[in-house]
Coordinates of C-alpha atoms in Angstrom, one line a residue:
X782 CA 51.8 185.9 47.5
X783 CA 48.5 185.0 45.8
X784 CA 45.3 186.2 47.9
X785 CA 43.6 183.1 49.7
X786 CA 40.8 181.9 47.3
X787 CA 39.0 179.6 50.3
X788 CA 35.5 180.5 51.3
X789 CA 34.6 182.1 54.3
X790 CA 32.7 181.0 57.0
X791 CA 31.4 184.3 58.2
X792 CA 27.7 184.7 56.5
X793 CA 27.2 187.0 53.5
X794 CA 25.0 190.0 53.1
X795 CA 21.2 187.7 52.3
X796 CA 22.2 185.2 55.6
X797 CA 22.7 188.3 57.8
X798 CA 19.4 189.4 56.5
X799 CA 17.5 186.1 57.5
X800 CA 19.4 185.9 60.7
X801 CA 18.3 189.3 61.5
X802 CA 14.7 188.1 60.9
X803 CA 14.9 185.9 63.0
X804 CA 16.8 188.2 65.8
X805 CA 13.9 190.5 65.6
X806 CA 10.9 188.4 66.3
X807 CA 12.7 187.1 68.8
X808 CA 12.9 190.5 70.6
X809 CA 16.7 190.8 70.0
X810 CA 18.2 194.3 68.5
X811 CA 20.5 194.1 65.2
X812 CA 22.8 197.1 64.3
X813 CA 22.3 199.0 61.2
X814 CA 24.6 201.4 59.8
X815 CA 24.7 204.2 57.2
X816 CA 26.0 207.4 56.9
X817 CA 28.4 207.6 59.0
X818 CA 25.6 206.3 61.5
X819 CA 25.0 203.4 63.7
X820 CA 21.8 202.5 65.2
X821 CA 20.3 199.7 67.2
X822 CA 17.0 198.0 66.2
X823 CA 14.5 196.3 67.5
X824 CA 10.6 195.5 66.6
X825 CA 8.0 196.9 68.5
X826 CA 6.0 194.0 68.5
X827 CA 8.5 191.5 70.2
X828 CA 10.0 194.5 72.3
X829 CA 9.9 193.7 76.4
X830 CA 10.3 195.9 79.1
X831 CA 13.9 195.0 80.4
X832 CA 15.2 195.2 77.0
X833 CA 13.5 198.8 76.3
X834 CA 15.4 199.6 79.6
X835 CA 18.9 198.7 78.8
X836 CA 17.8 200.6 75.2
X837 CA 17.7 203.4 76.9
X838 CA 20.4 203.8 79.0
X839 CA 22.9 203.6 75.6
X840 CA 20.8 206.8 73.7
X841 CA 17.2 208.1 73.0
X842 CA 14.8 205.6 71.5
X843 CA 13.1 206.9 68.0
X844 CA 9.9 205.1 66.9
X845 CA 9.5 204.7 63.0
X846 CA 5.7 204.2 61.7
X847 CA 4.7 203.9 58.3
X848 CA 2.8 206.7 56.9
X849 CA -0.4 204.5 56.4
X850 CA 0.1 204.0 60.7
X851 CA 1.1 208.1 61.2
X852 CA -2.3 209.0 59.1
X853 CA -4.2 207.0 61.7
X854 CA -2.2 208.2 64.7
X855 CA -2.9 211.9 63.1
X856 CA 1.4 212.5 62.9
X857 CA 3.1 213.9 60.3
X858 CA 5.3 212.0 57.7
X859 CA 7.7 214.3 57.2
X860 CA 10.0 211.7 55.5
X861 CA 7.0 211.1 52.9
X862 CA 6.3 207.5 53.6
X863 CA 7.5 207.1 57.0
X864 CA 7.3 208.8 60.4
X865 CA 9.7 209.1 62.8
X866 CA 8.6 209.7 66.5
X867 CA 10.7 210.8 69.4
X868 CA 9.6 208.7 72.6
X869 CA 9.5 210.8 75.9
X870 CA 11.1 209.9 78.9
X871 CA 8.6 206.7 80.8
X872 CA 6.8 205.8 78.4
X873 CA 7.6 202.0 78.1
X874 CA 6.5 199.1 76.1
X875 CA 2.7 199.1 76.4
X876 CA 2.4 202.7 74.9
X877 CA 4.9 201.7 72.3
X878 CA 2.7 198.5 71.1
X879 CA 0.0 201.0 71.5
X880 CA 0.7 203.5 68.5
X881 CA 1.9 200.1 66.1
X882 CA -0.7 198.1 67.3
X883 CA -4.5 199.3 66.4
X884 CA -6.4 196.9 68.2
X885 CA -7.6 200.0 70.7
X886 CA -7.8 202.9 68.9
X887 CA -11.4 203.1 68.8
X888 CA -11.1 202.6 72.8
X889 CA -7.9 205.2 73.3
X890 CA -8.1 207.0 70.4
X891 CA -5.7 209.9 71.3
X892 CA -2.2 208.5 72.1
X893 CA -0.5 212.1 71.7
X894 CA 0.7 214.6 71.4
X895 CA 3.1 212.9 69.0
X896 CA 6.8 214.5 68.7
X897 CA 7.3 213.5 65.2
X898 CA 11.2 214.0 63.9
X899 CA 11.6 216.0 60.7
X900 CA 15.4 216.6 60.3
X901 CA 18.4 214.1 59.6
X902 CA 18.3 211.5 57.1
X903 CA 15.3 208.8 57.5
X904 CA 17.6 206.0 55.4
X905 CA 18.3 204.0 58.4
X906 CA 14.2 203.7 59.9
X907 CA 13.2 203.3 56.3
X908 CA 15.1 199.9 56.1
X909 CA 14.0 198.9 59.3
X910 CA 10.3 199.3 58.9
X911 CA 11.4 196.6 55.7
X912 CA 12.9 194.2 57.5
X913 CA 10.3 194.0 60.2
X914 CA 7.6 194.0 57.7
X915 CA 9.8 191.1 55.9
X916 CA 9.7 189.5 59.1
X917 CA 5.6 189.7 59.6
X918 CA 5.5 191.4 62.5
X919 CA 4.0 195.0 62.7
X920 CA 5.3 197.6 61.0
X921 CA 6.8 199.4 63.7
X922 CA 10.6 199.6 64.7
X923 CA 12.2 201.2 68.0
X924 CA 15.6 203.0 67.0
X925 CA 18.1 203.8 69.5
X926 CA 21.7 206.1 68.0
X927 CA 24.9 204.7 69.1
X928 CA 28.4 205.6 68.8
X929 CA 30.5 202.4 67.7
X930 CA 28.0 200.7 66.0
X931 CA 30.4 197.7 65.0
X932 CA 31.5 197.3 68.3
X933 CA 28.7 197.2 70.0
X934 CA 27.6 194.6 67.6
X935 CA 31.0 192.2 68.5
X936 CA 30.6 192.7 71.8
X937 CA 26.8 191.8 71.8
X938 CA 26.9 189.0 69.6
X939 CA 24.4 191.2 67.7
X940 CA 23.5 191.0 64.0
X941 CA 25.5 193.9 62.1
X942 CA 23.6 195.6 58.7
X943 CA 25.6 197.6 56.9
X944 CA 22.8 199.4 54.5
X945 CA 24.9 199.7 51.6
X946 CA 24.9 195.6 51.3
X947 CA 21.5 195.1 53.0
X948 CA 19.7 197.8 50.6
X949 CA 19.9 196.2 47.3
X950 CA 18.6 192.4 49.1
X951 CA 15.3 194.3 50.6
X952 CA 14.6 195.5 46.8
X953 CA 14.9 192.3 44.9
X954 CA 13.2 189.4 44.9
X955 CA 15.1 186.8 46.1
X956 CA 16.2 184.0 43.4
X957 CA 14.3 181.0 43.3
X958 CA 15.4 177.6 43.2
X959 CA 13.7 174.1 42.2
X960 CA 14.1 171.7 45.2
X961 CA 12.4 168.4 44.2
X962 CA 8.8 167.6 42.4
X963 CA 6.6 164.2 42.8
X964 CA 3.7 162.7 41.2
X965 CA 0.6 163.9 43.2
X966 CA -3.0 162.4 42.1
X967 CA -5.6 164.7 42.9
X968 CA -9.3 165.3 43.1
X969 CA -9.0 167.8 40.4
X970 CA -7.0 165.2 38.3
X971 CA -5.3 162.0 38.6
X972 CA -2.2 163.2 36.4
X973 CA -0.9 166.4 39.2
X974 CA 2.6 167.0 39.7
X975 CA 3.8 169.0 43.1
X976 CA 6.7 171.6 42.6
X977 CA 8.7 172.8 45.0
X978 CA 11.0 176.0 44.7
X979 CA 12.8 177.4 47.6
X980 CA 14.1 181.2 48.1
X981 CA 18.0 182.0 48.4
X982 CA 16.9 184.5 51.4
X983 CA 15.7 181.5 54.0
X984 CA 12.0 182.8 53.4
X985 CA 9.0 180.5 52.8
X986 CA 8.7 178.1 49.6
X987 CA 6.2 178.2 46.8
X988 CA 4.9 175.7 45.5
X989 CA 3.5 175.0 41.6
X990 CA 0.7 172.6 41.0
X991 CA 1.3 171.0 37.1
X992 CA -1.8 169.4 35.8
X993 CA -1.3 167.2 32.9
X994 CA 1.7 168.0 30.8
X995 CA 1.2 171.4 29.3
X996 CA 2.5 172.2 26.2
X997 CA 4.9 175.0 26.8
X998 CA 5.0 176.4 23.2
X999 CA 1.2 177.5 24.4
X1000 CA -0.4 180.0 26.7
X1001 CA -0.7 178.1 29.6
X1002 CA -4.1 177.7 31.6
X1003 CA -2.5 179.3 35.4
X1004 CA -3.9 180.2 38.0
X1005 CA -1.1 182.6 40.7
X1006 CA -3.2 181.9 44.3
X1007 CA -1.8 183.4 47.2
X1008 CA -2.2 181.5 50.5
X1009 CA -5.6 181.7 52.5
X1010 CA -5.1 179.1 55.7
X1011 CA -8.4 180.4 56.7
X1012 CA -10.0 180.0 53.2
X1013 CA -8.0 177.0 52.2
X1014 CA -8.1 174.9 55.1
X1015 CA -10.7 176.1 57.5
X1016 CA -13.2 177.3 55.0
X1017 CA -13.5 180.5 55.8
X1018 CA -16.9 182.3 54.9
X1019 CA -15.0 185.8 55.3
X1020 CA -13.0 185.5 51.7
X1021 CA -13.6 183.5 48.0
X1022 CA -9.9 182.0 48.4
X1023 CA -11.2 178.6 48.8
X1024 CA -13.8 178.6 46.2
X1025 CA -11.5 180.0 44.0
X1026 CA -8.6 177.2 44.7
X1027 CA -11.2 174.1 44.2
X1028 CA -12.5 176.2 41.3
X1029 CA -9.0 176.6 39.4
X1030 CA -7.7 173.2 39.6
X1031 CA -11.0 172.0 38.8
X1032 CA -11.5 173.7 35.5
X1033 CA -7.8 172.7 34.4
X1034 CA -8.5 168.8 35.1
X1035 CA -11.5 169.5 32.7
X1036 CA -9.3 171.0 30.0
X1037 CA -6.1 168.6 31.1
X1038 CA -3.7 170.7 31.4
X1039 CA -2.8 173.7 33.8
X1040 CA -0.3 175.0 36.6
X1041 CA -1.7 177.0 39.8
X1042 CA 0.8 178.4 41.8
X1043 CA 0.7 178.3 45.4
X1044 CA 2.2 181.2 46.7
X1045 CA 2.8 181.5 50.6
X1046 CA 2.0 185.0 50.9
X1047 CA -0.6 184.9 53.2
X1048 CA -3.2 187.7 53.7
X1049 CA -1.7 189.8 50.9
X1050 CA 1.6 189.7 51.9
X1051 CA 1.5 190.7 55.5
X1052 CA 1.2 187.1 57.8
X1053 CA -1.3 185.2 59.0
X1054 CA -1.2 187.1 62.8
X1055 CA -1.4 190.2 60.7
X1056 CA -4.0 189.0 58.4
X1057 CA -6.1 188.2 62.6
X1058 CA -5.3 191.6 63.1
X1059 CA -7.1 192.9 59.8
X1060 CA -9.7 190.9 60.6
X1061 CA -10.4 191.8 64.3
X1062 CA -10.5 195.4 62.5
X1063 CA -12.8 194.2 60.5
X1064 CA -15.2 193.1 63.2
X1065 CA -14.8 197.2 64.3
X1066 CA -16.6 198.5 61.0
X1067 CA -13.6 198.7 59.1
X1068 CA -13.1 197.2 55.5
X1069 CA -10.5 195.0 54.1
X1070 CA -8.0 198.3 52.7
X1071 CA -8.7 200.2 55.8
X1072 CA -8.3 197.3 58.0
X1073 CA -4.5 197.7 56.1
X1074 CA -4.1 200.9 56.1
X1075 CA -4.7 200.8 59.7
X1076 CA -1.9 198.2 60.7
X1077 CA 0.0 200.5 58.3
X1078 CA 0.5 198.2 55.4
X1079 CA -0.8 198.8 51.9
X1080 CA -3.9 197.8 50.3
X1081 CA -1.5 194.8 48.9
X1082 CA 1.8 193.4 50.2
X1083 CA 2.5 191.0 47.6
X1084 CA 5.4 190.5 45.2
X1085 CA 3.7 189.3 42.2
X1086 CA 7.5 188.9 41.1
X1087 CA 7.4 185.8 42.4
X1088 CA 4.6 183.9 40.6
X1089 CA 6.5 185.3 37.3
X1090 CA 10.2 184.0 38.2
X1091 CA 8.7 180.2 38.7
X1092 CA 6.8 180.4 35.3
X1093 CA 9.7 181.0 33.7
X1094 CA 11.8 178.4 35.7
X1095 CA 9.4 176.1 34.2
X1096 CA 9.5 177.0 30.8
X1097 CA 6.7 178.9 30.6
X1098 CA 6.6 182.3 28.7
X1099 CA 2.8 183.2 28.0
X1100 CA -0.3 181.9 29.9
X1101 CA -4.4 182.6 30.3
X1102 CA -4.5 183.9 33.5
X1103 CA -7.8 182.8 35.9
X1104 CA -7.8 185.9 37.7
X1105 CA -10.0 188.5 38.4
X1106 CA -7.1 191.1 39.4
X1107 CA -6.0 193.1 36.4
X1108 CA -2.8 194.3 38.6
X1109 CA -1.7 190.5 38.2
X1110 CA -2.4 190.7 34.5
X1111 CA 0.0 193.9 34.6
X1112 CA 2.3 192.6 36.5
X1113 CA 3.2 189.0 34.8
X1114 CA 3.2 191.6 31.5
X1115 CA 6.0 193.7 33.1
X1116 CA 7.7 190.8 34.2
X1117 CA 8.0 189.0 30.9
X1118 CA 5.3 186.7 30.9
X1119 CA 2.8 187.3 28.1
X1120 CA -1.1 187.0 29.4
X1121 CA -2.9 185.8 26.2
X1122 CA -6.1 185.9 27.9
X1123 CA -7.8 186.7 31.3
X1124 CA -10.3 183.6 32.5
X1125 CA -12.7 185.1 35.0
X1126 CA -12.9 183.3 37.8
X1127 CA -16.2 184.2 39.6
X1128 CA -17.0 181.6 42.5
X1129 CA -17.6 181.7 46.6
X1130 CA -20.0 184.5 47.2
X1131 CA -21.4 184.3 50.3
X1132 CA -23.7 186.6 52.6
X1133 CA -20.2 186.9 54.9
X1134 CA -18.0 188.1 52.3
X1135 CA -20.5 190.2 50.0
X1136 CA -19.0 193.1 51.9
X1137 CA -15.5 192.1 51.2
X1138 CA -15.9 191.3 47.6
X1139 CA -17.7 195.1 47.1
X1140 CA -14.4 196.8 49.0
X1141 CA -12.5 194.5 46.1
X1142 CA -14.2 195.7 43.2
X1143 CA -14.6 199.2 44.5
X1144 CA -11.2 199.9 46.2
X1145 CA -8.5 197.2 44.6
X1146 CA -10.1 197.2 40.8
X1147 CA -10.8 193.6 40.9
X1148 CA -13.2 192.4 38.1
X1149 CA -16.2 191.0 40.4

C-alpha cells in the first residue's frame, strides 16, 4: 500500500514555535526536550504564584539568566552565556521577578547568595531564554525536570518542543512573504507606495515605503528604520528616531526616488515594555547599553537580516544607505546587498538625547 500523501492537521515545527509564544506570555508552561531530557517551561515574567506551586510539586525549579543579567546579579555563567540558578525551597514568584527584573536593584541590591548550576548540559535553558526573548518578555525562564516529557504534554494540553526541530527555527530568520501594496500619497511625496511583507513564523510584519519608481539596475537611496512608537508617534525627546524618519523620506521625495523600510523591531529588538524598562533604568543614571545589559539583553537585539531579505524580494541588490550605523553597512554587505555609499543622516539633537547620542557614538560605533 502507498503511504497517505494528505496533509496533516497537527501544526509543524515554526506553528508550535508561535503557539508557544503565545503560551508563554500567557503564563502557561510548554515542554521542551533534548537529550534524553524533558523539561517544563515557563517565563518568569508572566509566572503566578499557583502555577509556581503546582511547578513544584512535579521536580526542582531551575532559573536560567543571561550572562548580561548573572554579571549584574554578581553569579557565575558557568555555561558561558547563560546562567543557570537553583531556586531554594519558599522562595516564590516575587523573588523570582526580582533577579529577571532590575527595576530594584539599586533599592535591594543583594538578592543572594545565588546557587548557580555548573554541571549537565545547558542546551535545553539556552533555548528557552530564546524563545522568551522572541516573545518580548524578560529574559528569564523558570525550568522544572520531568520524567515523561511527552506525556505530560498530552495530558496537559501543553505545547511540546522537541529541540532538534525547534533549534534550527530560533537560528534563522523566518522567510518573508509580500502580502499586498497600495498607492499611499505622502507628505514626503505624492508618488509613495506602502509594502507589506508578512513572516512565515506568526511574528510582526514589515513594512517598505517605495518613493517614486526606483530604478533597480541602481543603488537605491534606503533608509532600514527600526520602530520608535515613542519617537515616531509621540515625539519623543529621549531618541533622534523621529527626526531621522521625517528626515529620510524627506530627502528621497527631493531626489524622487527611495525605499525606507519600516521594521517592527522596536527598541533594538527587545519590545516596547522592555524598551520602558530601559528607560526607567535610564532615569537611575544608567545609559542606553547598560540600561541593556541590565535587563540582560545585548547592546542590540536586532536582525538586520531582515531589512536585507525584503530588498532583495523587491528586486533590489545595491543601495546608498542613510545611516549612521556602520554595523548596518556590514550587515546588508554580508547579506548580499552591495552598499555603494553611506548617506549620513545627522538630524534631532536635542538637550534630552545629547546623552544618548554620546553613549551611541562612544559604545555602539555610530557615526554621530
Amino acid at each position: 500500500m502507498m503511504p497517505s500523501t494528505r496533509p496533516t492537521l497537527a501544526p509543524n515545527a515554526i506553528e508550535r514555535l508561535s503557539r508557544a509564544r503565545g503560551d508563554l506570555r500567557m503564563g502557561v508552561p510548554v515542554v521542551m526536550t533534548g537529550d534524553g531530557r524533558a523539561m517544563l517551561v515557563v517565563a518568569v515574567e508572566a509566572l503566578e504564584p499557583e502555577r509556581l506551586a503546582a511547578l513544584r510539586a512535579l521536580g526542582q525549579p531551575e532559573l536560567a539568566l543571561t550572562a548580561r543579567r548573572a554579571e549584574t546579579l554578581k553569579t557565575p555563567a558557568y555555561d558561558g552565556d547563560i546562567a543557570r540558578v537553583l531556586v531554594p525551597e519558599g522562595m516564590g514568584v516575587e523573588w523570582l521577578r526580582a533577579l529577571a527584573d532590575p527595576a530594584d536593584d539599586l533599592r535591594v541590591p543583594l538578592k543572594g547568595p545565588l546557587r548557580a548550576l555548573r554541571d549537565g548540559s545547558s542546551d535545553l535553558h539556552r533555548a528557552a531564554l530564546q524563545l522568551v526573548k522572541s516573545a518580548h518578555l524578560l529574559p528569564a525562564a523558570l525550568l522544572v525536570p520531568v520524567a515523561h516529557g511527552l506525556a505530560l504534554a498530552e495530558e496537559n494540553s501543553l505545547t511540546l518542543l522537541p529541540l532538534v526541530e525547534i533549534m534550527p527555527e530560533l537560528a534563522r530568520m523566518s522567510p518573508l512573504h509580500p502580502v499586498v501594496n497600495a498607492r499611499l500619497p505622502m507628505q514626503a511625496a505624492q508618488a509613495g507606495r506602502v509594502h507589506i511583507f508578512r513572516p512565515e513564523d506568526g511574528g510582526e510584519e514589515h513594512y517598505a515605503i517605495e518613493i517614486g519608481r526606483p530604478d533597480r539596475s541602481q543603488p537605491v537611496l534606503a533608509r532600514l528604520h527600526s520602530a520608535c512608537f515613542t519617537g515616531d508617534v509621540l515625539g519623543s525627546l529621549k531618541c533622534d528616531c523621529g527626526p531621522q524618519l521625517r528626515a529620510a523620506l524627506a530627502q528621497m521625495g527631493e531626489e524622487g526616488a527611495g525605499v525606507l523600510l519600516y521594521l517592527n523591531q522596536e527598541g533594538r529588538g527587545i519590545g516596547l515594555a522592555n524598551k520602558m524598562r530601559a528607560y526607567s533604568l535610564q532615569d537611575q543614571g544608567f545609559d542606553t547599553v547598560e540600561a541593556n545589559h541590565r535587563l540582560g539583553f545585548e547592546d542590540d537585539e536586532r536582525d538586520f537580516r531582515i531589512g536585507a531579505g525584503i530588498l532583495r524580494k523587491m528586486g533590489f541588490s545595491a543601495v546608498r544607505l542613510l545611516t549612521n550605523n556602520p554595523k548596518k553597512m556590514a550587515m546588508m554587505e554580508s547579506c548580499g546587498i552591495a552598499v555603494a555609499e553611506r548617506v549620513p543622516l545627522k538630524v534631532g539633537l536635542t538637550a534630552q538625547n545629547a546623552g544618548y547620542l554620546a553613549t551611541k557614538a562612544a559604545k555602539s560605533g555610530h557615526l554621530l
